[in-house]
């Protein structure tokens, strides 16, 4: 069996485990949309995994890591409010330039305004996988920008 076939089988196995672990995670089949995108475009698997973490409230933001390191939930960039997924995507002032890129892309793919995290992490089943892929890449790049800014501060 070739390495590519083994990798594909492994991804299918992981997908099946996620789909059957908790039906609440897959309402509307949106979680598997990220996995199908990662299967179709393997180079964006890290972005798709990050989007699944965002969707399941497991993104490595301060609101989540606080439970492990017991330091602070405050955003390490702006120090003004808790670093929630909403803060990361919509309000942190130090991520404004990345947010503009996200908002421009969202305007291209939907006619409806984006008002919540769910609008981003639960892409419509009807969206083309290329558009979903690009959305995941943009949000993942925002996260990498966040990490770089934190490194620059410390």
mmCIF file of C-alpha atoms in Angstrom:
data_model
loop_
_atom_site.group_PDB
_atom_site.id
_atom_site.type_symbol
_atom_site.label_atom_id
_atom_site.label_comp_id
_atom_site.label_asym_id
_atom_site.label_seq_id
_atom_site.Cartn_x
_atom_site.Cartn_y
_atom_site.Cartn_z
ATOM 1 C CA UNK A 1 0.000 0.000 0.000
ATOM 2 C CA UNK A 2 1.447 3.368 -0.991
ATOM 3 C CA UNK A 3 2.178 6.130 1.520
ATOM 4 C CA UNK A 4 -0.478 8.371 -0.064
ATOM 5 C CA UNK A 5 -3.143 5.670 0.358
ATOM 6 C CA UNK A 6 -2.101 5.140 4.000
ATOM 7 C CA UNK A 7 -2.339 8.889 4.668
ATOM 8 C CA UNK A 8 -5.763 9.058 3.017
ATOM 9 C CA UNK A 9 -6.996 6.064 5.052
ATOM 10 C CA UNK A 10 -5.672 7.691 8.212
ATOM 11 C CA UNK A 11 -7.544 10.921 7.469
ATOM 12 C CA UNK A 12 -10.752 8.998 6.799
ATOM 13 C CA UNK A 13 -10.281 7.145 10.096
ATOM 14 C CA UNK A 14 -9.806 10.436 11.972
ATOM 15 C CA UNK A 15 -12.858 11.891 10.232
ATOM 16 C CA UNK A 16 -14.967 8.897 11.203
ATOM 17 C CA UNK A 17 -13.842 9.178 14.832
ATOM 18 C CA UNK A 18 -14.769 12.855 14.910
ATOM 19 C CA UNK A 19 -18.102 12.346 13.211
ATOM 20 C CA UNK A 20 -19.222 9.590 15.542
ATOM 21 C CA UNK A 21 -17.711 10.957 18.772
ATOM 22 C CA UNK A 22 -20.411 13.574 19.347
ATOM 23 C CA UNK A 23 -23.259 14.214 16.917
ATOM 24 C CA UNK A 24 -23.480 17.797 18.215
ATOM 25 C CA UNK A 25 -20.110 18.548 16.638
ATOM 26 C CA UNK A 26 -21.366 17.759 13.185
ATOM 27 C CA UNK A 27 -24.733 19.451 13.075
ATOM 28 C CA UNK A 28 -25.380 20.524 9.505
ATOM 29 C CA UNK A 29 -22.345 18.497 8.352
ATOM 30 C CA UNK A 30 -20.163 21.579 8.670
ATOM 31 C CA UNK A 31 -17.323 19.918 10.546
ATOM 32 C CA UNK A 32 -16.825 17.360 7.861
ATOM 33 C CA UNK A 33 -16.726 20.237 5.368
ATOM 34 C CA UNK A 34 -13.339 21.205 6.918
ATOM 35 C CA UNK A 35 -12.125 17.622 6.762
ATOM 36 C CA UNK A 36 -13.259 17.177 3.186
ATOM 37 C CA UNK A 37 -11.435 20.386 2.287
ATOM 38 C CA UNK A 38 -8.288 19.051 3.984
ATOM 39 C CA UNK A 39 -8.593 15.844 1.981
ATOM 40 C CA UNK A 40 -9.049 17.745 -1.258
ATOM 41 C CA UNK A 41 -6.259 20.245 -0.467
ATOM 42 C CA UNK A 42 -3.771 18.445 1.834
ATOM 43 C CA UNK A 43 -1.512 21.488 2.071
ATOM 44 C CA UNK A 44 -4.211 23.315 4.075
ATOM 45 C CA UNK A 45 -4.753 20.553 6.650
ATOM 46 C CA UNK A 46 -3.267 22.703 9.479
ATOM 47 C CA UNK A 47 -5.729 25.494 8.667
ATOM 48 C CA UNK A 48 -8.640 23.035 8.588
ATOM 49 C CA UNK A 49 -7.604 21.534 11.923
ATOM 50 C CA UNK A 50 -7.426 25.026 13.388
ATOM 51 C CA UNK A 51 -10.931 25.812 12.114
ATOM 52 C CA UNK A 52 -12.268 22.655 13.752
ATOM 53 C CA UNK A 53 -10.624 23.751 16.996
ATOM 54 C CA UNK A 54 -12.306 27.133 16.618
ATOM 55 C CA UNK A 55 -15.642 25.463 16.037
ATOM 56 C CA UNK A 56 -15.340 23.184 19.065
ATOM 57 C CA UNK A 57 -14.038 25.954 21.390
ATOM 58 C CA UNK A 58 -10.594 24.351 21.545
ATOM 59 C CA UNK A 59 -8.571 27.031 19.766
ATOM 60 C CA UNK A 60 -5.353 27.811 21.642
ATOM 61 C CA UNK A 61 -6.475 31.253 22.758
ATOM 62 C CA UNK A 62 -6.094 32.576 26.317
ATOM 63 C CA UNK A 63 -9.697 31.800 27.235
ATOM 64 C CA UNK A 64 -8.891 28.106 26.613
ATOM 65 C CA UNK A 65 -5.283 27.914 27.853
ATOM 66 C CA UNK A 66 -6.235 29.683 31.083
ATOM 67 C CA UNK A 67 -7.684 26.382 32.281
ATOM 68 C CA UNK A 68 -4.217 24.802 32.005
ATOM 69 C CA UNK A 69 -1.763 27.524 32.943
ATOM 70 C CA UNK A 70 -3.950 29.520 35.388
ATOM 71 C CA UNK A 71 -2.389 32.824 34.371
ATOM 72 C CA UNK A 72 -4.840 35.177 32.715
ATOM 73 C CA UNK A 73 -7.641 35.131 30.147
ATOM 74 C CA UNK A 74 -6.777 38.633 28.982
ATOM 75 C CA UNK A 75 -5.709 39.085 25.381
ATOM 76 C CA UNK A 76 -1.894 39.197 25.327
ATOM 77 C CA UNK A 77 -1.951 41.679 22.443
ATOM 78 C CA UNK A 78 -4.267 44.453 23.583
ATOM 79 C CA UNK A 79 -4.695 43.641 27.297
ATOM 80 C CA UNK A 80 -8.209 45.095 27.212
ATOM 81 C CA UNK A 81 -10.546 42.094 27.401
ATOM 82 C CA UNK A 82 -10.620 38.313 27.587
ATOM 83 C CA UNK A 83 -9.185 36.630 24.517
ATOM 84 C CA UNK A 84 -12.224 34.732 23.307
ATOM 85 C CA UNK A 85 -12.792 33.508 19.769
ATOM 86 C CA UNK A 86 -15.091 36.507 19.250
ATOM 87 C CA UNK A 87 -12.393 38.902 20.468
ATOM 88 C CA UNK A 88 -9.789 37.232 18.236
ATOM 89 C CA UNK A 89 -11.973 37.390 15.119
ATOM 90 C CA UNK A 90 -13.882 40.643 15.581
ATOM 91 C CA UNK A 91 -12.507 43.123 18.112
ATOM 92 C CA UNK A 92 -8.802 42.848 18.952
ATOM 93 C CA UNK A 93 -7.361 46.167 17.721
ATOM 94 C CA UNK A 94 -3.954 44.675 16.971
ATOM 95 C CA UNK A 95 -5.456 42.262 14.436
ATOM 96 C CA UNK A 96 -7.300 44.923 12.447
ATOM 97 C CA UNK A 97 -5.212 44.551 9.285
ATOM 98 C CA UNK A 98 -5.737 40.766 9.264
ATOM 99 C CA UNK A 99 -9.428 41.277 9.970
ATOM 100 C CA UNK A 100 -9.794 43.502 6.891
ATOM 101 C CA UNK A 101 -8.548 40.638 4.717
ATOM 102 C CA UNK A 102 -11.047 38.291 6.388
ATOM 103 C CA UNK A 103 -13.935 40.732 5.963
ATOM 104 C CA UNK A 104 -13.118 41.323 2.291
ATOM 105 C CA UNK A 105 -13.081 37.586 1.630
ATOM 106 C CA UNK A 106 -16.342 37.102 3.499
ATOM 107 C CA UNK A 107 -17.969 39.832 1.385
ATOM 108 C CA UNK A 108 -16.888 37.969 -1.739
ATOM 109 C CA UNK A 109 -18.374 34.635 -0.696
ATOM 110 C CA UNK A 110 -21.631 35.692 0.922
ATOM 111 C CA UNK A 111 -24.217 38.370 0.472
ATOM 112 C CA UNK A 112 -25.191 38.202 4.148
ATOM 113 C CA UNK A 113 -23.285 40.150 6.789
ATOM 114 C CA UNK A 114 -21.190 38.083 9.189
ATOM 115 C CA UNK A 115 -22.224 38.658 12.789
ATOM 116 C CA UNK A 116 -20.989 35.648 14.706
ATOM 117 C CA UNK A 117 -18.215 33.125 15.025
ATOM 118 C CA UNK A 118 -20.615 30.449 13.826
ATOM 119 C CA UNK A 119 -20.974 32.260 10.500
ATOM 120 C CA UNK A 120 -17.242 31.727 9.999
ATOM 121 C CA UNK A 121 -16.524 28.314 11.514
ATOM 122 C CA UNK A 122 -19.660 26.671 10.089
ATOM 123 C CA UNK A 123 -19.380 27.330 6.367
ATOM 124 C CA UNK A 124 -22.460 26.631 4.331
ATOM 125 C CA UNK A 125 -22.558 23.216 2.715
ATOM 126 C CA UNK A 126 -23.292 25.012 -0.532
ATOM 127 C CA UNK A 127 -20.033 26.974 -0.545
ATOM 128 C CA UNK A 128 -17.430 25.829 -3.009
ATOM 129 C CA UNK A 129 -14.554 24.001 -1.313
ATOM 130 C CA UNK A 130 -12.072 26.531 -2.770
ATOM 131 C CA UNK A 131 -13.875 29.345 -0.939
ATOM 132 C CA UNK A 132 -13.976 27.365 2.294
ATOM 133 C CA UNK A 133 -10.279 26.561 1.869
ATOM 134 C CA UNK A 134 -9.462 30.245 1.458
ATOM 135 C CA UNK A 135 -11.546 31.151 4.497
ATOM 136 C CA UNK A 136 -9.642 28.627 6.615
ATOM 137 C CA UNK A 137 -6.297 29.891 5.339
ATOM 138 C CA UNK A 138 -7.199 33.506 6.146
ATOM 139 C CA UNK A 139 -8.308 32.719 9.708
ATOM 140 C CA UNK A 140 -5.264 30.485 10.259
ATOM 141 C CA UNK A 141 -3.006 33.279 8.984
ATOM 142 C CA UNK A 142 -4.685 35.617 11.490
ATOM 143 C CA UNK A 143 -3.716 33.161 14.210
ATOM 144 C CA UNK A 144 -0.123 32.985 12.945
ATOM 145 C CA UNK A 145 -0.022 36.802 12.889
ATOM 146 C CA UNK A 146 -1.291 36.801 16.477
ATOM 147 C CA UNK A 147 1.472 34.392 17.500
ATOM 148 C CA UNK A 148 4.125 36.507 15.771
ATOM 149 C CA UNK A 149 2.877 39.697 17.457
ATOM 150 C CA UNK A 150 2.991 37.967 20.849
ATOM 151 C CA UNK A 151 6.544 36.812 20.155
ATOM 152 C CA UNK A 152 7.510 40.372 19.205
ATOM 153 C CA UNK A 153 6.037 41.739 22.453
ATOM 154 C CA UNK A 154 7.830 39.230 24.688
#
